[in-house]
PDB file of C-alpha atoms in Angstrom:
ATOM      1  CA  UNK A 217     247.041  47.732  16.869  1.00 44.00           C
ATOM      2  CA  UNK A 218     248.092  49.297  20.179  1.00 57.00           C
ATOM      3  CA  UNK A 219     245.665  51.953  20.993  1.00 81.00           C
ATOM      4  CA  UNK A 220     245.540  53.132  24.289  1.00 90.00           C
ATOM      5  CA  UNK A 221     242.474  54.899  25.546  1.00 92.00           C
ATOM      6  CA  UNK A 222     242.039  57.158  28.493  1.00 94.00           C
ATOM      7  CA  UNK A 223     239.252  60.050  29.594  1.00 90.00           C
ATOM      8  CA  UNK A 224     240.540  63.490  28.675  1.00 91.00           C
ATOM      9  CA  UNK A 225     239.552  65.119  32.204  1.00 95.00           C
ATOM     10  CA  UNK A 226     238.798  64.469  35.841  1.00 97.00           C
ATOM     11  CA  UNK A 227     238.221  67.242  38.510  1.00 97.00           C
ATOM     12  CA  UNK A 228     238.640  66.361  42.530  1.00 97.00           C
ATOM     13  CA  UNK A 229     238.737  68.164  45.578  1.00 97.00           C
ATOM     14  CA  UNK A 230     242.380  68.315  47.672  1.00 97.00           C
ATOM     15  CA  UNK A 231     242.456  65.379  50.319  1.00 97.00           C
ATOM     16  CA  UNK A 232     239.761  63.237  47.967  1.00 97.00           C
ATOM     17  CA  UNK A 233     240.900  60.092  45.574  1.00 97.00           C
ATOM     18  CA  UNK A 234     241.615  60.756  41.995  1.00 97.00           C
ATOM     19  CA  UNK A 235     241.097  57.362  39.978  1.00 97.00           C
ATOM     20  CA  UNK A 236     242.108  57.945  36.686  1.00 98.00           C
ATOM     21  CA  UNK A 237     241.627  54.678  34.101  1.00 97.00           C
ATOM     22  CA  UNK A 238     243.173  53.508  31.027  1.00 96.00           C
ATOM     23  CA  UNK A 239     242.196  50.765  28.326  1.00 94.00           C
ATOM     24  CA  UNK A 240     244.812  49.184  26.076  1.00 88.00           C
ATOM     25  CA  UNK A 241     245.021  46.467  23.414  1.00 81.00           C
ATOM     26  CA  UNK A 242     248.234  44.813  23.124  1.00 76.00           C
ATOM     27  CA  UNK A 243     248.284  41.603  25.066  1.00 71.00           C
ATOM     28  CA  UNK A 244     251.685  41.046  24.707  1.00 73.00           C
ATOM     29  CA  UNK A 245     252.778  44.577  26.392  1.00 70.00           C
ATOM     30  CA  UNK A 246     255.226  43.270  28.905  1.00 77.00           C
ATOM     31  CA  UNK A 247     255.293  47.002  31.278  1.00 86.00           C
ATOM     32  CA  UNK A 248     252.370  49.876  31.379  1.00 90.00           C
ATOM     33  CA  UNK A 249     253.493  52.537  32.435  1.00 93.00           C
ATOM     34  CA  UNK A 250     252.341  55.842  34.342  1.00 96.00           C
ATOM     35  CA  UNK A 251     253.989  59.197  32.793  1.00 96.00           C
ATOM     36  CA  UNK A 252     252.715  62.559  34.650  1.00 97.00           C
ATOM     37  CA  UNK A 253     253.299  66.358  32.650  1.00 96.00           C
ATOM     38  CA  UNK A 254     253.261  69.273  34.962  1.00 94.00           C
ATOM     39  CA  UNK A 255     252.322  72.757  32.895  1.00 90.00           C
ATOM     40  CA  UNK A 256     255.279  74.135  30.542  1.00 86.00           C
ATOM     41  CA  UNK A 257     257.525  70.370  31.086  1.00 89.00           C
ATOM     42  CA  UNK A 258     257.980  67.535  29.509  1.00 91.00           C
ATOM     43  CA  UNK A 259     256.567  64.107  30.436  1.00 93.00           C
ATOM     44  CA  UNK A 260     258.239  61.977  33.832  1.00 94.00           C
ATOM     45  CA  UNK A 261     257.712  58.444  34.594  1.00 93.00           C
ATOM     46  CA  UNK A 262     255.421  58.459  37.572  1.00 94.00           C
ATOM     47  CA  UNK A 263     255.243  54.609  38.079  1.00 93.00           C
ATOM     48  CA  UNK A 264     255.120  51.512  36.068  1.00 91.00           C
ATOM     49  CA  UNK A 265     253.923  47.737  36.522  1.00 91.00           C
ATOM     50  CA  UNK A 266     254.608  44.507  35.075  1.00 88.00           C
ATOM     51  CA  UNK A 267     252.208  42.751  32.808  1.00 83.00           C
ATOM     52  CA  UNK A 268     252.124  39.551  35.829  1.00 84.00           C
ATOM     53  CA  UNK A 269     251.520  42.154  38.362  1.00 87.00           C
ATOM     54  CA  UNK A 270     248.416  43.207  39.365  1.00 91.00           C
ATOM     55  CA  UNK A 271     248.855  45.557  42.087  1.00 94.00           C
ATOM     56  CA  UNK A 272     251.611  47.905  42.496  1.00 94.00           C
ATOM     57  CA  UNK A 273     251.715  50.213  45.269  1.00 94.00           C
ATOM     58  CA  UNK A 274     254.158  53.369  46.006  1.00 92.00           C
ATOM     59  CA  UNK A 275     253.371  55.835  48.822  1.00 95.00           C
ATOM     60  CA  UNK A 276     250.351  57.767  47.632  1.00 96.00           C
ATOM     61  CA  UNK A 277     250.394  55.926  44.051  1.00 96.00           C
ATOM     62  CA  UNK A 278     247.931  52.351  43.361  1.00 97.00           C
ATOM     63  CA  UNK A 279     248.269  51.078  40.088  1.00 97.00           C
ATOM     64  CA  UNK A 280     245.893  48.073  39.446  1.00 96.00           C
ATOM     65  CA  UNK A 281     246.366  46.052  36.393  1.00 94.00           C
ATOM     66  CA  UNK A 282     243.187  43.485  35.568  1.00 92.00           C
ATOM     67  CA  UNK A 283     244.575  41.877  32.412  1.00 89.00           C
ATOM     68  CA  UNK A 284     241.762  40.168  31.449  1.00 89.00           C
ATOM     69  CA  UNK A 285     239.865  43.226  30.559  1.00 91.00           C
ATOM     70  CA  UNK A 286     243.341  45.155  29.389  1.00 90.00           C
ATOM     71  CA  UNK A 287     242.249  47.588  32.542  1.00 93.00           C
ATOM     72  CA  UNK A 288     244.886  49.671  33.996  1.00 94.00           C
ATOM     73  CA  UNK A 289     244.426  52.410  36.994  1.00 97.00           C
ATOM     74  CA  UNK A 290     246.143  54.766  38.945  1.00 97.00           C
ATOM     75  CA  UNK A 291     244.648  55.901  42.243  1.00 97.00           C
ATOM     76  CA  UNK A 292     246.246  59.069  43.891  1.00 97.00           C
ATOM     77  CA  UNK A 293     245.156  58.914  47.505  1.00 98.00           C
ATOM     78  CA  UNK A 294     244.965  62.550  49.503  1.00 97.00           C
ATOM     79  CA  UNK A 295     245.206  63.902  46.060  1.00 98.00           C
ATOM     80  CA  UNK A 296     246.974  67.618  46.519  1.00 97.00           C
ATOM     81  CA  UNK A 297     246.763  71.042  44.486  1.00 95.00           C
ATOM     82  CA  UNK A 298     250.182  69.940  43.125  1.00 94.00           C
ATOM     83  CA  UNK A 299     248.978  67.139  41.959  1.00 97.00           C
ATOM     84  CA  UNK A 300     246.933  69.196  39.228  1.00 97.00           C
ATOM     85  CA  UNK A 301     248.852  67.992  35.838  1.00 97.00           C
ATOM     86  CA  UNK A 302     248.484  65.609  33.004  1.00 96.00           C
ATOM     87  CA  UNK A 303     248.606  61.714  33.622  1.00 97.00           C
ATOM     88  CA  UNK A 304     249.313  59.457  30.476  1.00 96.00           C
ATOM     89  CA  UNK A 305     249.118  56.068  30.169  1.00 94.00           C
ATOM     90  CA  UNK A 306     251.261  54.296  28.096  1.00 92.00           C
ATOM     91  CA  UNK A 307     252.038  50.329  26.679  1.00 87.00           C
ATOM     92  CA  UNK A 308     255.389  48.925  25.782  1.00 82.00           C
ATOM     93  CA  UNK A 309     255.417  47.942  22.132  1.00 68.00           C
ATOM     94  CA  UNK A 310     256.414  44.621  20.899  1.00 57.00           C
ATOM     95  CA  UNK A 311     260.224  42.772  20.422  1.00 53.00           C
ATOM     96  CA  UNK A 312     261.550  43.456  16.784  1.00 51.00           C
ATOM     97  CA  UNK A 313     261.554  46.766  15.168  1.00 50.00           C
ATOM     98  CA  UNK A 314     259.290  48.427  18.618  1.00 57.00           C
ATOM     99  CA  UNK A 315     261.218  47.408  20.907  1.00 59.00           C
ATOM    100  CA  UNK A 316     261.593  50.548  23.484  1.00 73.00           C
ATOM    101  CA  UNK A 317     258.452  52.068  21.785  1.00 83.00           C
ATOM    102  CA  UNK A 318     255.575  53.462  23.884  1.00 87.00           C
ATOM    103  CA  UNK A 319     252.449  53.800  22.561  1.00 88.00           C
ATOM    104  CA  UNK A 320     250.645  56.365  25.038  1.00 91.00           C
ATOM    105  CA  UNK A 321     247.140  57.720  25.590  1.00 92.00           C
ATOM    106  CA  UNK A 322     245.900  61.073  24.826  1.00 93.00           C
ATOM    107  CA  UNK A 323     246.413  61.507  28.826  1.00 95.00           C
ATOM    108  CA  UNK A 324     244.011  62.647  31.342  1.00 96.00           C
ATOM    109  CA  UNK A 325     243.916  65.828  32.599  1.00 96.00           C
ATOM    110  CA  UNK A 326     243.721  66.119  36.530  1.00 97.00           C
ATOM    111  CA  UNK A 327     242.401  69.498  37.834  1.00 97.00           C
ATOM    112  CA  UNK A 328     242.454  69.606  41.931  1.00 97.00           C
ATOM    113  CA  UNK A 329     240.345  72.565  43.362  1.00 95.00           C
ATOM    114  CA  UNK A 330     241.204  73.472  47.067  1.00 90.00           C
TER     115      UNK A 330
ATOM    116  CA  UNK B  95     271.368  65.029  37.043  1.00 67.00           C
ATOM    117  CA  UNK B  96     270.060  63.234  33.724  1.00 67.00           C
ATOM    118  CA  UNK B  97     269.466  65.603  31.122  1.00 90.00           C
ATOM    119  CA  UNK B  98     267.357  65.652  27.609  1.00 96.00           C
ATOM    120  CA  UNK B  99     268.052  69.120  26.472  1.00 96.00           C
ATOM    121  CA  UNK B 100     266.229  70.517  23.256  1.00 96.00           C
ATOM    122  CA  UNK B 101     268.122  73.500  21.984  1.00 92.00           C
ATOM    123  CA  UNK B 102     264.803  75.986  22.191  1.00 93.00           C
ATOM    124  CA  UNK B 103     261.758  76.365  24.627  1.00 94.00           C
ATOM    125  CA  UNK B 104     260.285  78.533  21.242  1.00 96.00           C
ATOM    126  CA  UNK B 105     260.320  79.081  17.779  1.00 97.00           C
ATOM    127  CA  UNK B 106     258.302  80.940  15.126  1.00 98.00           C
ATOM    128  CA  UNK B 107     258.920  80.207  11.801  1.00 98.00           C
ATOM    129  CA  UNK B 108     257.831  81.126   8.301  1.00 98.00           C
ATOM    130  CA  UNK B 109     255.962  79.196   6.045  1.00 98.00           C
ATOM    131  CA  UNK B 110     258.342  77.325   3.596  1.00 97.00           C
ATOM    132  CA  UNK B 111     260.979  77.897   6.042  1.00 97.00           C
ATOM    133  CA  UNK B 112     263.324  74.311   6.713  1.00 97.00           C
ATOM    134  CA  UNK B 113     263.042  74.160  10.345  1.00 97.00           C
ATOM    135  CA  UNK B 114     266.049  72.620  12.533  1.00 97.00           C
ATOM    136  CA  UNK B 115     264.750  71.071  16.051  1.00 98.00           C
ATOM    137  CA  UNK B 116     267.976  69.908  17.966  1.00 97.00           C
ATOM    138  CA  UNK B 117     267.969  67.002  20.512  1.00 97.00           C
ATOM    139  CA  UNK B 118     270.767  65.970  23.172  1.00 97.00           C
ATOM    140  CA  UNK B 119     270.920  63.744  25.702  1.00 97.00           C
ATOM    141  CA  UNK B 120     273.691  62.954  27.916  1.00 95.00           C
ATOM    142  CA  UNK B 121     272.540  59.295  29.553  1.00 92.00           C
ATOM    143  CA  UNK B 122     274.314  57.561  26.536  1.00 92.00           C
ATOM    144  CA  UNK B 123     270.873  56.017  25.779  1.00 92.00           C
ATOM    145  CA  UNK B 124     270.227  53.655  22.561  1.00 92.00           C
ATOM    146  CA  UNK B 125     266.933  55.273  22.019  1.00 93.00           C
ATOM    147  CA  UNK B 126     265.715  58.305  20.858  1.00 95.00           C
ATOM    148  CA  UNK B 127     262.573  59.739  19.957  1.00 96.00           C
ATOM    149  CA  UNK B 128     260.943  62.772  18.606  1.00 97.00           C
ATOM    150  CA  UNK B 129     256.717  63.005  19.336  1.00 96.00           C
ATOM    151  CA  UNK B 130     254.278  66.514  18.942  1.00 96.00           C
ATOM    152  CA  UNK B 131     251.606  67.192  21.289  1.00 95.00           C
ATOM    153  CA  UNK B 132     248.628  68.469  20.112  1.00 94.00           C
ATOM    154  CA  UNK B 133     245.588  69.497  22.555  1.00 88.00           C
ATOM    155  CA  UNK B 134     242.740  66.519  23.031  1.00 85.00           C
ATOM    156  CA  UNK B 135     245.928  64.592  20.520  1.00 89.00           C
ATOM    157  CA  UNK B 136     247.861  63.306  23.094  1.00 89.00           C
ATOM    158  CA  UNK B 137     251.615  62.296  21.734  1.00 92.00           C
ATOM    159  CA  UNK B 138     252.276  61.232  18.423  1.00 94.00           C
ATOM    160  CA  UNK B 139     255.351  59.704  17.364  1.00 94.00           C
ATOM    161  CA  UNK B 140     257.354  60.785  14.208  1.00 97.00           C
ATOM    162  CA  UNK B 141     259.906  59.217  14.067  1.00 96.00           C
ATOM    163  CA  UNK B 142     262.577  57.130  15.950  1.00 94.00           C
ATOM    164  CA  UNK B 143     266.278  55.994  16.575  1.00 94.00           C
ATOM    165  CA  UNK B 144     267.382  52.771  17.898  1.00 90.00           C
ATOM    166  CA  UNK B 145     271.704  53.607  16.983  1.00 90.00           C
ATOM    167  CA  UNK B 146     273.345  56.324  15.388  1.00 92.00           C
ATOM    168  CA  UNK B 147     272.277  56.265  11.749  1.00 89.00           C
ATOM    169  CA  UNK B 148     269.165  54.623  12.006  1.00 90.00           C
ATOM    170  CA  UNK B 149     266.102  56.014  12.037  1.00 93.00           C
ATOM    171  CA  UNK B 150     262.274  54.870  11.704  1.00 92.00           C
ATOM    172  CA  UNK B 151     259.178  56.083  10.487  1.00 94.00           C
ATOM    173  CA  UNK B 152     256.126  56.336  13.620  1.00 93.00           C
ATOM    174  CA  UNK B 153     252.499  57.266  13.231  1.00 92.00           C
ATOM    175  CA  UNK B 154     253.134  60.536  11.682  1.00 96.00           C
ATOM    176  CA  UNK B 155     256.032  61.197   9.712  1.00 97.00           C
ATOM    177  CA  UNK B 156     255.151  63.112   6.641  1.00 97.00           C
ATOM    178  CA  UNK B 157     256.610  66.493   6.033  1.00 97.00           C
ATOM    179  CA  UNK B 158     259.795  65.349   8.793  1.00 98.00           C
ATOM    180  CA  UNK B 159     262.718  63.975   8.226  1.00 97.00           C
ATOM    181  CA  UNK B 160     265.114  63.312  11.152  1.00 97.00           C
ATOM    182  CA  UNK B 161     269.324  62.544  11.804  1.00 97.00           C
ATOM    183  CA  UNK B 162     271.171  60.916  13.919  1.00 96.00           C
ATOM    184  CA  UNK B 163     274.890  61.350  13.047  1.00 94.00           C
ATOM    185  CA  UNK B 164     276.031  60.899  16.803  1.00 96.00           C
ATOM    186  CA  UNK B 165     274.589  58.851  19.524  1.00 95.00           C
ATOM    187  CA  UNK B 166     273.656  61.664  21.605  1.00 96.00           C
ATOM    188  CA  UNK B 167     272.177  64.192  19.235  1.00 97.00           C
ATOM    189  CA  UNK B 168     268.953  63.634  17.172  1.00 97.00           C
ATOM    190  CA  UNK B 169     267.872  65.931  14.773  1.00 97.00           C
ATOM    191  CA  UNK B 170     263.810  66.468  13.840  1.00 98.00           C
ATOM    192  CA  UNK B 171     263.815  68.730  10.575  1.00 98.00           C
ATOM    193  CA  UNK B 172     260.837  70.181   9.147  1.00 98.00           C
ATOM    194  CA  UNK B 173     261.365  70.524   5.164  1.00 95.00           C
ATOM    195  CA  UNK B 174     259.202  73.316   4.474  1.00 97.00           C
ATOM    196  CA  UNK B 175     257.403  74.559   7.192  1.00 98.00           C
ATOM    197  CA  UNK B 176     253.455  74.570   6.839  1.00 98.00           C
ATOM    198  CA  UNK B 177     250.856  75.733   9.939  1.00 98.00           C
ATOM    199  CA  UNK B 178     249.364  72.644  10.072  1.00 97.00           C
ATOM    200  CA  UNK B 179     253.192  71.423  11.807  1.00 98.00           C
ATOM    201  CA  UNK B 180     252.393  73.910  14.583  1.00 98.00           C
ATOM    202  CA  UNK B 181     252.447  72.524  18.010  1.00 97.00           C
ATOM    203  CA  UNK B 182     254.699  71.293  21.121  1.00 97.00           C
ATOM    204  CA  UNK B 183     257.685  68.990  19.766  1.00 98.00           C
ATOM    205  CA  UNK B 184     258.809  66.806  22.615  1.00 96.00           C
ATOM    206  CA  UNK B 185     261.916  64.779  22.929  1.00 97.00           C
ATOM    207  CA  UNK B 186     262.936  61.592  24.767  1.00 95.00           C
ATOM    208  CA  UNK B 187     265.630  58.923  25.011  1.00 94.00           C
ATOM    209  CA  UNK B 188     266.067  55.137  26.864  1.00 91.00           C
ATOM    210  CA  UNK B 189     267.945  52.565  26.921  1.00 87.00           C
ATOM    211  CA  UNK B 190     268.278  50.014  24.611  1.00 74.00           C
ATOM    212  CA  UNK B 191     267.146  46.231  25.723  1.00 69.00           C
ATOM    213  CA  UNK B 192     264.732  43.863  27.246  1.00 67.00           C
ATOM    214  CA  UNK B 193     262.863  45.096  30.360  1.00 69.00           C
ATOM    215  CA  UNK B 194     260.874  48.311  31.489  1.00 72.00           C
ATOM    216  CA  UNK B 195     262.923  51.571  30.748  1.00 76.00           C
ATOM    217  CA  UNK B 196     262.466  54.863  31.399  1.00 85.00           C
ATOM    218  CA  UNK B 197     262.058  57.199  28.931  1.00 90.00           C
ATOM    219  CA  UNK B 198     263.443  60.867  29.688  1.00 92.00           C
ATOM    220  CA  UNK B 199     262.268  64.039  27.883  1.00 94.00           C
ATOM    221  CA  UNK B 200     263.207  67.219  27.297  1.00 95.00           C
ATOM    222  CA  UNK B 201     260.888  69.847  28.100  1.00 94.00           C
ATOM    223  CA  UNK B 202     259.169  70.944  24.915  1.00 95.00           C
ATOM    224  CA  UNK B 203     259.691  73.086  21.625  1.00 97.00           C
ATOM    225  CA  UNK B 204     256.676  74.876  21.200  1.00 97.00           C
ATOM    226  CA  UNK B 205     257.099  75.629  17.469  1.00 98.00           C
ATOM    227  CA  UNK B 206     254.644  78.649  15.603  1.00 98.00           C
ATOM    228  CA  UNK B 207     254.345  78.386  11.874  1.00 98.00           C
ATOM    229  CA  UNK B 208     253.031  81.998  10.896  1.00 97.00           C
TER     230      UNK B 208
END
């Protein structure tokens, strides 16, 4: 199967970390993927990282990758007010008939009090 | 400016209505796909488009039916409305192919089934 797992909330205070984790199951994903969904929009690609990666890093964004244990992250550093939203994770499906399907997480809801 | 546009933000329907949820995108993308959002649910896919006139059944795709009769537009259609269909209807397209793609979505149909 390809279930992805993630935490359903995660509070922080503005300026700390937010470290929010995901757990997948399909080995063969070649790209996970980051998707963030403000209140009232749809989803947007935040980031994404290739399966022989396992760091990516952009600006205020750290995605790790530790394959071995299908373990993905995504660290917001200085994490802001606007930064309050939904984070989903979210696997690429295999070649044949799921090719350019995601399979995503139930997401993680980020809540940032001032 | 890319666009996914879904023809409504809302809708409230009657039971046993048919219920039309309109899709376009204007990125020429290969892809399309329609998911609902349900709180603590995350995104479930219903169903999903890889070329105009083909379409294929995801996790959920009882009581839908979709079409796809040009490349751009994709069409979600509830057959008889029940309240167990209410929630957020999302939209999204990519590109076709090998390699990580973005998918873009449209910003939501929340849908009411009174």
């Amino acid at each position: 199967g390809e279930d992805v797992e993630q935490s359903l909330f995660l509070s922080v205070r503005e300026g700390d970390s937010s470290v929010i984790n995901c757990t997948y199951t399909d080995s063969s994903s070649t790209y996970l993927y980051w998707y963030k969904q403000e209140p009232g929009a749809g989803l947007q690609l935040l980031t994404y990282i290739f399966s022989n990666m396992d760091m990516k890093q952009d600006q205020r964004l750290t995605v790790l990758l530790n394959k071995k244990d299908k373990h993905l992250s995504l660290r917001i550093a200085d994490t802001q007010t606007g930064d309050s939203a939904i984070y989903f994770c979210a696997e690429s499906g295999r070649g044949g008939s799921t090719l350019g399907r995601l399979y995503f997480g139930r997401g993680t809801q980020l809540t940032v009090w001032p | 400016d890319v666009k996914v546009t879904q023809s409504s933000r809302y809708l409230v329907k009657r039971t046993g209505e048919k219920v039309f949820l309109e899709c376009v995108q204007d990125m020429d993308h290969e892809n399309m796909f329609w998911y609902r959002q349900d709180p603590g649910l995350g995104l479930r896919l219903i169903y999903f488009s890889y070329d105009v006139k083909m379409k294929e059944k995801g996790d959920i795709p009882e009581g839908y039916s979709v079409s796809r009769e040009k490349k751009e537009r994709f069409s979600l259609i509830l057959e008889s409305a029940s309240t167990n269909q209410t929630s957020m209807y999302l939209c999204a397209s990519s590109s076709g192919g090998q390699g990580a793609t973005e998918a873009f979505f449209g910003q939501g149909t929340r849908l009411t089934v009174v």
